PDB file of N, H, CA, C and O in Angstrom:
ATOM      1  N   MET A   1       0.840  -1.184   0.000  1.00  0.00           N
ATOM      2  CA  MET A   1       0.000   0.000   0.000  1.00  0.00           C
ATOM      3  C   MET A   1       0.880   1.241   0.000  1.00  0.00           C
ATOM      4  O   MET A   1       1.792   1.370   0.816  1.00  0.00           O
ATOM      5  N   THR A   2       0.599   2.140  -0.912  1.00  0.00           N
ATOM      6  H   THR A   2      -0.142   2.035  -1.575  1.00  0.00           H
ATOM      7  CA  THR A   2       1.360   3.379  -1.013  1.00  0.00           C
ATOM      8  C   THR A   2       0.628   4.495  -0.283  1.00  0.00           C
ATOM      9  O   THR A   2      -0.560   4.730  -0.508  1.00  0.00           O
ATOM     10  N   ILE A   3       1.343   5.168   0.580  1.00  0.00           N
ATOM     11  H   ILE A   3       2.308   4.977   0.762  1.00  0.00           H
ATOM     12  CA  ILE A   3       0.765   6.290   1.326  1.00  0.00           C
ATOM     13  C   ILE A   3       1.074   7.569   0.554  1.00  0.00           C
ATOM     14  O   ILE A   3       2.233   7.841   0.240  1.00  0.00           O
ATOM     15  N   PRO A   4       0.034   8.360   0.244  1.00  0.00           N
ATOM     16  CA  PRO A   4       0.287   9.606  -0.491  1.00  0.00           C
ATOM     17  C   PRO A   4       1.066  10.590   0.370  1.00  0.00           C
ATOM     18  O   PRO A   4       0.972  10.554   1.597  1.00  0.00           O
ATOM     19  N   PRO A   5       1.837  11.472  -0.269  1.00  0.00           N
ATOM     20  CA  PRO A   5       2.579  12.466   0.521  1.00  0.00           C
ATOM     21  C   PRO A   5       1.613  13.404   1.227  1.00  0.00           C
ATOM     22  O   PRO A   5       0.522  13.669   0.723  1.00  0.00           O
ATOM     23  N   PRO A   6       2.008  13.908   2.389  1.00  0.00           N
ATOM     24  CA  PRO A   6       1.106  14.815   3.118  1.00  0.00           C
ATOM     25  C   PRO A   6       0.904  16.113   2.346  1.00  0.00           C
ATOM     26  O   PRO A   6       1.805  16.592   1.657  1.00  0.00           O
ATOM     27  N   ARG A   7      -0.291  16.669   2.474  1.00  0.00           N
ATOM     28  H   ARG A   7      -1.023  16.280   3.034  1.00  0.00           H
ATOM     29  CA  ARG A   7      -0.585  17.961   1.858  1.00  0.00           C
ATOM     30  C   ARG A   7       0.006  19.066   2.715  1.00  0.00           C
ATOM     31  O   ARG A   7       0.060  18.947   3.939  1.00  0.00           O
ATOM     32  N   PRO A   8       0.451  20.142   2.073  1.00  0.00           N
ATOM     33  CA  PRO A   8       0.899  21.270   2.894  1.00  0.00           C
ATOM     34  C   PRO A   8      -0.302  21.853   3.631  1.00  0.00           C
ATOM     35  O   PRO A   8      -1.420  21.816   3.118  1.00  0.00           O
ATOM     36  N   PRO A   9      -0.083  22.389   4.822  1.00  0.00           N
ATOM     37  CA  PRO A   9      -1.226  22.943   5.570  1.00  0.00           C
ATOM     38  C   PRO A   9      -1.828  24.136   4.837  1.00  0.00           C
ATOM     39  O   PRO A   9      -1.118  24.904   4.186  1.00  0.00           O
ATOM     40  N   LYS A  10      -3.157  24.281   4.953  1.00  0.00           N
ATOM     41  H   LYS A  10      -3.733  23.657   5.481  1.00  0.00           H
ATOM     42  CA  LYS A  10      -3.827  25.440   4.359  1.00  0.00           C
ATOM     43  C   LYS A  10      -3.471  26.685   5.152  1.00  0.00           C
ATOM     44  O   LYS A  10      -3.338  26.647   6.376  1.00  0.00           O
ATOM     45  N   ILE A  11      -3.323  27.765   4.447  1.00  0.00           N
ATOM     46  H   ILE A  11      -3.431  27.796   3.454  1.00  0.00           H
ATOM     47  CA  ILE A  11      -3.083  29.049   5.101  1.00  0.00           C
ATOM     48  C   ILE A  11      -4.420  29.503   5.688  1.00  0.00           C
ATOM     49  O   ILE A  11      -5.428  29.512   4.983  1.00  0.00           O
ATOM     50  N   PRO A  12      -4.441  29.880   6.969  1.00  0.00           N
ATOM     51  CA  PRO A  12      -5.720  30.171   7.638  1.00  0.00           C
ATOM     52  C   PRO A  12      -6.322  31.531   7.305  1.00  0.00           C
ATOM     53  O   PRO A  12      -6.985  32.138   8.147  1.00  0.00           O
ATOM     54  N   GLU A  13      -6.100  32.012   6.096  1.00  0.00           N
ATOM     55  H   GLU A  13      -5.561  31.520   5.412  1.00  0.00           H
ATOM     56  CA  GLU A  13      -6.712  33.254   5.639  1.00  0.00           C
ATOM     57  C   GLU A  13      -7.316  32.985   4.274  1.00  0.00           C
ATOM     58  O   GLU A  13      -6.687  32.365   3.417  1.00  0.00           O
ATOM     59  N   SER A  14      -8.538  33.454   4.078  1.00  0.00           N
ATOM     60  H   SER A  14      -9.050  33.957   4.775  1.00  0.00           H
ATOM     61  CA  SER A  14      -9.199  33.228   2.796  1.00  0.00           C
ATOM     62  C   SER A  14     -10.055  34.434   2.435  1.00  0.00           C
ATOM     63  O   SER A  14     -10.198  35.379   3.210  1.00  0.00           O
ATOM     64  N   VAL A  15     -10.618  34.372   1.237  1.00  0.00           N
ATOM     65  H   VAL A  15     -10.502  33.604   0.606  1.00  0.00           H
ATOM     66  CA  VAL A  15     -11.480  35.453   0.761  1.00  0.00           C
ATOM     67  C   VAL A  15     -12.857  34.901   0.431  1.00  0.00           C
ATOM     68  O   VAL A  15     -13.016  33.716   0.138  1.00  0.00           O
ATOM     69  N   LEU A  16     -13.835  35.773   0.482  1.00  0.00           N
ATOM     70  H   LEU A  16     -13.706  36.736   0.720  1.00  0.00           H
ATOM     71  CA  LEU A  16     -15.186  35.490   0.004  1.00  0.00           C
ATOM     72  C   LEU A  16     -15.525  36.646  -0.924  1.00  0.00           C
ATOM     73  O   LEU A  16     -15.489  37.806  -0.514  1.00  0.00           O
ATOM     74  N   VAL A  17     -15.853  36.334  -2.174  1.00  0.00           N
ATOM     75  H   VAL A  17     -15.882  35.392  -2.507  1.00  0.00           H
ATOM     76  CA  VAL A  17     -16.091  37.359  -3.187  1.00  0.00           C
ATOM     77  C   VAL A  17     -17.560  37.341  -3.582  1.00  0.00           C
ATOM     78  O   VAL A  17     -18.106  36.293  -3.926  1.00  0.00           O
ATOM     79  N   VAL A  18     -18.195  38.506  -3.531  1.00  0.00           N
ATOM     80  H   VAL A  18     -17.751  39.357  -3.252  1.00  0.00           H
ATOM     81  CA  VAL A  18     -19.582  38.635  -3.976  1.00  0.00           C
ATOM     82  C   VAL A  18     -19.565  39.399  -5.294  1.00  0.00           C
ATOM     83  O   VAL A  18     -19.123  40.546  -5.353  1.00  0.00           O
ATOM     84  N   ILE A  19     -20.048  38.754  -6.345  1.00  0.00           N
ATOM     85  H   ILE A  19     -20.407  37.821  -6.298  1.00  0.00           H
ATOM     86  CA  ILE A  19     -20.120  39.372  -7.665  1.00  0.00           C
ATOM     87  C   ILE A  19     -21.588  39.670  -7.939  1.00  0.00           C
ATOM     88  O   ILE A  19     -22.436  38.781  -7.871  1.00  0.00           O
ATOM     89  N   HIS A  20     -21.884  40.959  -8.257  1.00  0.00           N
ATOM     90  H   HIS A  20     -21.194  41.681  -8.312  1.00  0.00           H
ATOM     91  CA  HIS A  20     -23.286  41.322  -8.478  1.00  0.00           C
ATOM     92  C   HIS A  20     -23.415  42.345  -9.594  1.00  0.00           C
ATOM     93  O   HIS A  20     -22.452  43.017  -9.964  1.00  0.00           O
ATOM     94  N   THR A  21     -24.615  42.445 -10.113  1.00  0.00           N
ATOM     95  H   THR A  21     -25.397  41.899  -9.812  1.00  0.00           H
ATOM     96  CA  THR A  21     -24.925  43.437 -11.141  1.00  0.00           C
ATOM     97  C   THR A  21     -25.376  44.728 -10.466  1.00  0.00           C
ATOM     98  O   THR A  21     -25.525  44.782  -9.245  1.00  0.00           O
ATOM     99  N   ALA A  22     -25.590  45.756 -11.264  1.00  0.00           N
ATOM    100  H   ALA A  22     -25.469  45.712 -12.256  1.00  0.00           H
ATOM    101  CA  ALA A  22     -26.106  47.025 -10.735  1.00  0.00           C
ATOM    102  C   ALA A  22     -27.488  46.843 -10.114  1.00  0.00           C
ATOM    103  O   ALA A  22     -27.877  47.586  -9.213  1.00  0.00           O
ATOM    104  N   GLU A  23     -28.225  45.848 -10.605  1.00  0.00           N
ATOM    105  H   GLU A  23     -27.909  45.244 -11.337  1.00  0.00           H
ATOM    106  CA  GLU A  23     -29.570  45.562 -10.069  1.00  0.00           C
ATOM    107  C   GLU A  23     -29.511  44.648  -8.841  1.00  0.00           C
ATOM    108  O   GLU A  23     -30.546  44.245  -8.310  1.00  0.00           O
ATOM    109  N   LEU A  24     -28.295  44.327  -8.397  1.00  0.00           N
ATOM    110  H   LEU A  24     -27.455  44.654  -8.829  1.00  0.00           H
ATOM    111  CA  LEU A  24     -28.029  43.480  -7.233  1.00  0.00           C
ATOM    112  C   LEU A  24     -28.388  42.005  -7.444  1.00  0.00           C
ATOM    113  O   LEU A  24     -28.670  41.289  -6.483  1.00  0.00           O
ATOM    114  N   ASP A  25     -28.376  41.551  -8.714  1.00  0.00           N
ATOM    115  H   ASP A  25     -28.147  42.132  -9.494  1.00  0.00           H
ATOM    116  CA  ASP A  25     -28.421  40.110  -8.965  1.00  0.00           C
ATOM    117  C   ASP A  25     -27.053  39.574  -8.574  1.00  0.00           C
ATOM    118  O   ASP A  25     -26.032  40.146  -8.955  1.00  0.00           O
ATOM    119  N   VAL A  26     -27.020  38.482  -7.818  1.00  0.00           N
ATOM    120  H   VAL A  26     -27.849  38.017  -7.508  1.00  0.00           H
ATOM    121  CA  VAL A  26     -25.769  37.949  -7.284  1.00  0.00           C
ATOM    122  C   VAL A  26     -25.398  36.651  -7.988  1.00  0.00           C
ATOM    123  O   VAL A  26     -26.247  35.785  -8.203  1.00  0.00           O
ATOM    124  N   LEU A  27     -24.110  36.522  -8.348  1.00  0.00           N
ATOM    125  H   LEU A  27     -23.421  37.225  -8.173  1.00  0.00           H
ATOM    126  CA  LEU A  27     -23.608  35.299  -8.958  1.00  0.00           C
ATOM    127  C   LEU A  27     -23.340  34.268  -7.869  1.00  0.00           C
ATOM    128  O   LEU A  27     -22.592  34.533  -6.928  1.00  0.00           O
ATOM    129  N   LEU A  28     -23.944  33.107  -7.996  1.00  0.00           N
ATOM    130  H   LEU A  28     -24.552  32.892  -8.761  1.00  0.00           H
ATOM    131  CA  LEU A  28     -23.664  31.978  -7.112  1.00  0.00           C
ATOM    132  C   LEU A  28     -23.194  30.821  -7.973  1.00  0.00           C
ATOM    133  O   LEU A  28     -23.611  30.683  -9.123  1.00  0.00           O
ATOM    134  N   ILE A  29     -22.320  29.988  -7.414  1.00  0.00           N
ATOM    135  H   ILE A  29     -21.981  30.099  -6.481  1.00  0.00           H
ATOM    136  CA  ILE A  29     -21.841  28.817  -8.139  1.00  0.00           C
ATOM    137  C   ILE A  29     -22.268  27.559  -7.390  1.00  0.00           C
ATOM    138  O   ILE A  29     -22.277  27.520  -6.160  1.00  0.00           O
ATOM    139  N   GLU A  30     -22.618  26.538  -8.159  1.00  0.00           N
ATOM    140  H   GLU A  30     -22.610  26.570  -9.159  1.00  0.00           H
ATOM    141  CA  GLU A  30     -23.024  25.271  -7.546  1.00  0.00           C
ATOM    142  C   GLU A  30     -21.772  24.457  -7.259  1.00  0.00           C
ATOM    143  O   GLU A  30     -20.900  24.311  -8.115  1.00  0.00           O
ATOM    144  N   ARG A  31     -21.696  23.937  -6.060  1.00  0.00           N
ATOM    145  H   ARG A  31     -22.404  24.055  -5.364  1.00  0.00           H
ATOM    146  CA  ARG A  31     -20.532  23.152  -5.661  1.00  0.00           C
ATOM    147  C   ARG A  31     -20.454  21.861  -6.469  1.00  0.00           C
ATOM    148  O   ARG A  31     -21.454  21.163  -6.630  1.00  0.00           O
ATOM    149  N   ALA A  32     -19.275  21.550  -6.971  1.00  0.00           N
ATOM    150  H   ALA A  32     -18.462  22.117  -6.840  1.00  0.00           H
ATOM    151  CA  ALA A  32     -19.085  20.326  -7.755  1.00  0.00           C
ATOM    152  C   ALA A  32     -19.208  19.090  -6.874  1.00  0.00           C
ATOM    153  O   ALA A  32     -19.672  18.043  -7.326  1.00  0.00           O
ATOM    154  N   ASP A  33     -18.792  19.214  -5.619  1.00  0.00           N
ATOM    155  H   ASP A  33     -18.415  20.064  -5.253  1.00  0.00           H
ATOM    156  CA  ASP A  33     -18.803  18.051  -4.726  1.00  0.00           C
ATOM    157  C   ASP A  33     -20.123  17.870  -3.978  1.00  0.00           C
ATOM    158  O   ASP A  33     -20.311  16.863  -3.296  1.00  0.00           O
ATOM    159  N   ARG A  34     -21.038  18.834  -4.099  1.00  0.00           N
ATOM    160  H   ARG A  34     -20.885  19.652  -4.653  1.00  0.00           H
ATOM    161  CA  ARG A  34     -22.333  18.740  -3.409  1.00  0.00           C
ATOM    162  C   ARG A  34     -23.414  19.378  -4.263  1.00  0.00           C
ATOM    163  O   ARG A  34     -23.745  20.551  -4.093  1.00  0.00           O
ATOM    164  N   CYS A  35     -23.954  18.604  -5.170  1.00  0.00           N
ATOM    165  H   CYS A  35     -23.686  17.651  -5.308  1.00  0.00           H
ATOM    166  CA  CYS A  35     -25.005  19.122  -6.055  1.00  0.00           C
ATOM    167  C   CYS A  35     -26.148  19.693  -5.223  1.00  0.00           C
ATOM    168  O   CYS A  35     -26.539  19.124  -4.204  1.00  0.00           O
ATOM    169  N   GLY A  36     -26.671  20.816  -5.672  1.00  0.00           N
ATOM    170  H   GLY A  36     -26.354  21.279  -6.500  1.00  0.00           H
ATOM    171  CA  GLY A  36     -27.767  21.463  -4.965  1.00  0.00           C
ATOM    172  C   GLY A  36     -27.311  22.469  -3.924  1.00  0.00           C
ATOM    173  O   GLY A  36     -28.141  23.178  -3.355  1.00  0.00           O
ATOM    174  N   TYR A  37     -26.009  22.550  -3.660  1.00  0.00           N
ATOM    175  H   TYR A  37     -25.335  21.974  -4.122  1.00  0.00           H
ATOM    176  CA  TYR A  37     -25.466  23.528  -2.715  1.00  0.00           C
ATOM    177  C   TYR A  37     -24.817  24.650  -3.515  1.00  0.00           C
ATOM    178  O   TYR A  37     -23.968  24.404  -4.372  1.00  0.00           O
ATOM    179  N   TRP A  38     -25.220  25.875  -3.229  1.00  0.00           N
ATOM    180  H   TRP A  38     -25.909  26.075  -2.532  1.00  0.00           H
ATOM    181  CA  TRP A  38     -24.756  27.042  -3.961  1.00  0.00           C
ATOM    182  C   TRP A  38     -23.990  27.969  -3.024  1.00  0.00           C
ATOM    183  O   TRP A  38     -24.303  28.062  -1.837  1.00  0.00           O
ATOM    184  N   GLN A  39     -22.994  28.649  -3.562  1.00  0.00           N
ATOM    185  H   GLN A  39     -22.741  28.574  -4.527  1.00  0.00           H
ATOM    186  CA  GLN A  39     -22.190  29.549  -2.737  1.00  0.00           C
ATOM    187  C   GLN A  39     -21.570  30.630  -3.603  1.00  0.00           C
ATOM    188  O   GLN A  39     -21.586  30.552  -4.831  1.00  0.00           O
ATOM    189  N   SER A  40     -21.021  31.642  -2.940  1.00  0.00           N
ATOM    190  H   SER A  40     -21.007  31.706  -1.942  1.00  0.00           H
ATOM    191  CA  SER A  40     -20.246  32.646  -3.657  1.00  0.00           C
ATOM    192  C   SER A  40     -18.827  32.107  -3.826  1.00  0.00           C
ATOM    193  O   SER A  40     -18.502  31.032  -3.321  1.00  0.00           O
ATOM    194  N   VAL A  41     -18.002  32.841  -4.523  1.00  0.00           N
ATOM    195  H   VAL A  41     -18.266  33.714  -4.933  1.00  0.00           H
ATOM    196  CA  VAL A  41     -16.613  32.437  -4.740  1.00  0.00           C
ATOM    197  C   VAL A  41     -15.847  32.588  -3.427  1.00  0.00           C
ATOM    198  O   VAL A  41     -15.912  33.633  -2.780  1.00  0.00           O
ATOM    199  N   THR A  42     -15.131  31.554  -3.045  1.00  0.00           N
ATOM    200  H   THR A  42     -15.078  30.705  -3.571  1.00  0.00           H
ATOM    201  CA  THR A  42     -14.303  31.597  -1.840  1.00  0.00           C
ATOM    202  C   THR A  42     -12.998  30.860  -2.103  1.00  0.00           C
ATOM    203  O   THR A  42     -12.904  30.056  -3.030  1.00  0.00           O
ATOM    204  N   GLY A  43     -11.995  31.141  -1.282  1.00  0.00           N
ATOM    205  H   GLY A  43     -12.072  31.794  -0.529  1.00  0.00           H
ATOM    206  CA  GLY A  43     -10.760  30.381  -1.401  1.00  0.00           C
ATOM    207  C   GLY A  43      -9.665  30.927  -0.520  1.00  0.00           C
ATOM    208  O   GLY A  43      -9.703  32.087  -0.109  1.00  0.00           O
ATOM    209  N   PRO A  44      -8.678  30.081  -0.227  1.00  0.00           N
ATOM    210  CA  PRO A  44      -7.573  30.481   0.643  1.00  0.00           C
ATOM    211  C   PRO A  44      -6.456  31.178  -0.120  1.00  0.00           C
ATOM    212  O   PRO A  44      -6.336  31.056  -1.339  1.00  0.00           O
ATOM    213  N   LYS A  45      -5.649  31.907   0.625  1.00  0.00           N
ATOM    214  H   LYS A  45      -5.746  32.006   1.616  1.00  0.00           H
ATOM    215  CA  LYS A  45      -4.432  32.483   0.064  1.00  0.00           C
ATOM    216  C   LYS A  45      -3.495  31.347  -0.332  1.00  0.00           C
ATOM    217  O   LYS A  45      -3.526  30.274   0.270  1.00  0.00           O
ATOM    218  N   ASP A  46      -2.659  31.583  -1.345  1.00  0.00           N
ATOM    219  H   ASP A  46      -2.633  32.455  -1.834  1.00  0.00           H
ATOM    220  CA  ASP A  46      -1.632  30.611  -1.723  1.00  0.00           C
ATOM    221  C   ASP A  46      -0.355  30.811  -0.919  1.00  0.00           C
ATOM    222  O   ASP A  46       0.453  29.891  -0.791  1.00  0.00           O
ATOM    223  N   ALA A  47      -0.172  32.014  -0.377  1.00  0.00           N
ATOM    224  H   ALA A  47      -0.828  32.761  -0.481  1.00  0.00           H
ATOM    225  CA  ALA A  47       1.006  32.332   0.425  1.00  0.00           C
ATOM    226  C   ALA A  47       0.598  33.347   1.483  1.00  0.00           C
ATOM    227  O   ALA A  47      -0.329  34.132   1.282  1.00  0.00           O
ATOM    228  N   LEU A  48       1.301  33.324   2.614  1.00  0.00           N
ATOM    229  H   LEU A  48       2.054  32.687   2.778  1.00  0.00           H
ATOM    230  CA  LEU A  48       0.958  34.246   3.702  1.00  0.00           C
ATOM    231  C   LEU A  48       1.008  35.707   3.265  1.00  0.00           C
ATOM    232  O   LEU A  48       0.209  36.523   3.723  1.00  0.00           O
ATOM    233  N   ASP A  49       1.951  36.035   2.379  1.00  0.00           N
ATOM    234  H   ASP A  49       2.601  35.372   2.007  1.00  0.00           H
ATOM    235  CA  ASP A  49       2.099  37.433   1.971  1.00  0.00           C
ATOM    236  C   ASP A  49       1.293  37.787   0.721  1.00  0.00           C
ATOM    237  O   ASP A  49       1.436  38.889   0.192  1.00  0.00           O
ATOM    238  N   GLU A  50       0.453  36.873   0.242  1.00  0.00           N
ATOM    239  H   GLU A  50       0.337  35.978   0.672  1.00  0.00           H
ATOM    240  CA  GLU A  50      -0.372  37.172  -0.934  1.00  0.00           C
ATOM    241  C   GLU A  50      -1.440  38.197  -0.554  1.00  0.00           C
ATOM    242  O   GLU A  50      -2.188  37.971   0.397  1.00  0.00           O
ATOM    243  N   PRO A  51      -1.531  39.318  -1.275  1.00  0.00           N
ATOM    244  CA  PRO A  51      -2.565  40.314  -0.976  1.00  0.00           C
ATOM    245  C   PRO A  51      -3.967  39.744  -1.211  1.00  0.00           C
ATOM    246  O   PRO A  51      -4.172  38.925  -2.107  1.00  0.00           O
ATOM    247  N   ALA A  52      -4.922  40.184  -0.399  1.00  0.00           N
ATOM    248  H   ALA A  52      -4.755  40.848   0.329  1.00  0.00           H
ATOM    249  CA  ALA A  52      -6.292  39.668  -0.491  1.00  0.00           C
ATOM    250  C   ALA A  52      -6.906  39.926  -1.864  1.00  0.00           C
ATOM    251  O   ALA A  52      -7.655  39.091  -2.372  1.00  0.00           O
ATOM    252  N   ASP A  53      -6.593  41.087  -2.478  1.00  0.00           N
ATOM    253  H   ASP A  53      -5.984  41.765  -2.066  1.00  0.00           H
ATOM    254  CA  ASP A  53      -7.176  41.356  -3.794  1.00  0.00           C
ATOM    255  C   ASP A  53      -6.648  40.398  -4.856  1.00  0.00           C
ATOM    256  O   ASP A  53      -7.385  40.022  -5.767  1.00  0.00           O
ATOM    257  N   LEU A  54      -5.388  40.000  -4.751  1.00  0.00           N
ATOM    258  H   LEU A  54      -4.790  40.306  -4.010  1.00  0.00           H
ATOM    259  CA  LEU A  54      -4.830  39.021  -5.684  1.00  0.00           C
ATOM    260  C   LEU A  54      -5.466  37.650  -5.459  1.00  0.00           C
ATOM    261  O   LEU A  54      -5.781  36.940  -6.414  1.00  0.00           O
ATOM    262  N   THR A  55      -5.651  37.288  -4.194  1.00  0.00           N
ATOM    263  H   THR A  55      -5.395  37.866  -3.418  1.00  0.00           H
ATOM    264  CA  THR A  55      -6.335  36.028  -3.872  1.00  0.00           C
ATOM    265  C   THR A  55      -7.735  36.030  -4.467  1.00  0.00           C
ATOM    266  O   THR A  55      -8.162  35.041  -5.063  1.00  0.00           O
ATOM    267  N   ALA A  56      -8.446  37.133  -4.308  1.00  0.00           N
ATOM    268  H   ALA A  56      -8.099  37.936  -3.824  1.00  0.00           H
ATOM    269  CA  ALA A  56      -9.814  37.231  -4.821  1.00  0.00           C
ATOM    270  C   ALA A  56      -9.845  37.089  -6.336  1.00  0.00           C
ATOM    271  O   ALA A  56     -10.669  36.346  -6.871  1.00  0.00           O
ATOM    272  N   ARG A  57      -8.961  37.790  -7.032  1.00  0.00           N
ATOM    273  H   ARG A  57      -8.292  38.393  -6.598  1.00  0.00           H
ATOM    274  CA  ARG A  57      -8.923  37.694  -8.501  1.00  0.00           C
ATOM    275  C   ARG A  57      -8.616  36.273  -8.962  1.00  0.00           C
ATOM    276  O   ARG A  57      -9.241  35.764  -9.891  1.00  0.00           O
ATOM    277  N   ARG A  58      -7.652  35.640  -8.307  1.00  0.00           N
ATOM    278  H   ARG A  58      -7.144  36.054  -7.552  1.00  0.00           H
ATOM    279  CA  ARG A  58      -7.269  34.277  -8.670  1.00  0.00           C
ATOM    280  C   ARG A  58      -8.424  33.316  -8.449  1.00  0.00           C
ATOM    281  O   ARG A  58      -8.715  32.488  -9.313  1.00  0.00           O
ATOM    282  N   GLU A  59      -9.083  33.416  -7.307  1.00  0.00           N
ATOM    283  H   GLU A  59      -8.846  34.088  -6.605  1.00  0.00           H
ATOM    284  CA  GLU A  59     -10.194  32.513  -7.004  1.00  0.00           C
ATOM    285  C   GLU A  59     -11.370  32.721  -7.956  1.00  0.00           C
ATOM    286  O   GLU A  59     -11.996  31.753  -8.389  1.00  0.00           O
ATOM    287  N   VAL A  60     -11.673  33.975  -8.282  1.00  0.00           N
ATOM    288  H   VAL A  60     -11.165  34.762  -7.931  1.00  0.00           H
ATOM    289  CA  VAL A  60     -12.759  34.238  -9.235  1.00  0.00           C
ATOM    290  C   VAL A  60     -12.432  33.574 -10.572  1.00  0.00           C
ATOM    291  O   VAL A  60     -13.295  32.934 -11.173  1.00  0.00           O
ATOM    292  N   PHE A  61     -11.191  33.721 -11.039  1.00  0.00           N
ATOM    293  H   PHE A  61     -10.489  34.240 -10.551  1.00  0.00           H
ATOM    294  CA  PHE A  61     -10.814  33.116 -12.317  1.00  0.00           C
ATOM    295  C   PHE A  61     -10.837  31.591 -12.236  1.00  0.00           C
ATOM    296  O   PHE A  61     -11.355  30.933 -13.138  1.00  0.00           O
ATOM    297  N   GLU A  62     -10.280  31.023 -11.165  1.00  0.00           N
ATOM    298  H   GLU A  62      -9.859  31.558 -10.433  1.00  0.00           H
ATOM    299  CA  GLU A  62     -10.243  29.563 -11.025  1.00  0.00           C
ATOM    300  C   GLU A  62     -11.642  28.959 -10.988  1.00  0.00           C
ATOM    301  O   GLU A  62     -11.878  27.901 -11.572  1.00  0.00           O
ATOM    302  N   GLU A  63     -12.563  29.622 -10.310  1.00  0.00           N
ATOM    303  H   GLU A  63     -12.371  30.481  -9.836  1.00  0.00           H
ATOM    304  CA  GLU A  63     -13.891  29.037 -10.104  1.00  0.00           C
ATOM    305  C   GLU A  63     -14.914  29.418 -11.167  1.00  0.00           C
ATOM    306  O   GLU A  63     -15.919  28.727 -11.331  1.00  0.00           O
ATOM    307  N   THR A  64     -14.669  30.519 -11.899  1.00  0.00           N
ATOM    308  H   THR A  64     -13.852  31.081 -11.767  1.00  0.00           H
ATOM    309  CA  THR A  64     -15.677  30.964 -12.872  1.00  0.00           C
ATOM    310  C   THR A  64     -15.127  31.208 -14.274  1.00  0.00           C
ATOM    311  O   THR A  64     -15.888  31.216 -15.242  1.00  0.00           O
ATOM    312  N   GLY A  65     -13.827  31.404 -14.393  1.00  0.00           N
ATOM    313  H   GLY A  65     -13.210  31.398 -13.607  1.00  0.00           H
ATOM    314  CA  GLY A  65     -13.245  31.772 -15.682  1.00  0.00           C
ATOM    315  C   GLY A  65     -13.336  33.260 -15.972  1.00  0.00           C
ATOM    316  O   GLY A  65     -12.910  33.706 -17.038  1.00  0.00           O
ATOM    317  N   ILE A  66     -13.883  34.035 -15.043  1.00  0.00           N
ATOM    318  H   ILE A  66     -14.229  33.673 -14.178  1.00  0.00           H
ATOM    319  CA  ILE A  66     -14.008  35.486 -15.206  1.00  0.00           C
ATOM    320  C   ILE A  66     -12.700  36.147 -14.782  1.00  0.00           C
ATOM    321  O   ILE A  66     -12.197  35.887 -13.689  1.00  0.00           O
ATOM    322  N   GLU A  67     -12.145  37.009 -15.653  1.00  0.00           N
ATOM    323  H   GLU A  67     -12.554  37.219 -16.541  1.00  0.00           H
ATOM    324  CA  GLU A  67     -10.945  37.765 -15.313  1.00  0.00           C
ATOM    325  C   GLU A  67     -11.366  39.108 -14.736  1.00  0.00           C
ATOM    326  O   GLU A  67     -11.975  39.919 -15.434  1.00  0.00           O
ATOM    327  N   VAL A  68     -11.052  39.345 -13.485  1.00  0.00           N
ATOM    328  H   VAL A  68     -10.558  38.686 -12.919  1.00  0.00           H
ATOM    329  CA  VAL A  68     -11.427  40.582 -12.798  1.00  0.00           C
ATOM    330  C   VAL A  68     -10.386  41.654 -13.092  1.00  0.00           C
ATOM    331  O   VAL A  68      -9.182  41.402 -13.035  1.00  0.00           O
ATOM    332  N   GLY A  69     -10.866  42.848 -13.406  1.00  0.00           N
ATOM    333  H   GLY A  69     -11.843  43.053 -13.453  1.00  0.00           H
ATOM    334  CA  GLY A  69      -9.967  43.971 -13.616  1.00  0.00           C
ATOM    335  C   GLY A  69      -9.280  43.982 -14.965  1.00  0.00           C
ATOM    336  O   GLY A  69      -8.287  44.682 -15.156  1.00  0.00           O
ATOM    337  N   SER A  70      -9.806  43.208 -15.901  1.00  0.00           N
ATOM    338  H   SER A  70     -10.613  42.639 -15.746  1.00  0.00           H
ATOM    339  CA  SER A  70      -9.162  43.197 -17.220  1.00  0.00           C
ATOM    340  C   SER A  70      -9.931  44.055 -18.198  1.00  0.00           C
ATOM    341  O   SER A  70      -9.540  44.168 -19.360  1.00  0.00           O
TER     342      SER A  70
END
């Protein structure tokens, strides 16, 4: 039996991004691992010194394909 290598610990800081229209329609994404569960974009920093705005942009792109600020 092969034991997989340990995962690096998650950085205990994350972002929650709310994307909305001028009319306040909010973008929610359905979780891939739990059908029927919807949430906003969230995710942890990749490094302790990563700025929150960079984390937010990266997570939005990873989870939706939307490039923020372009």
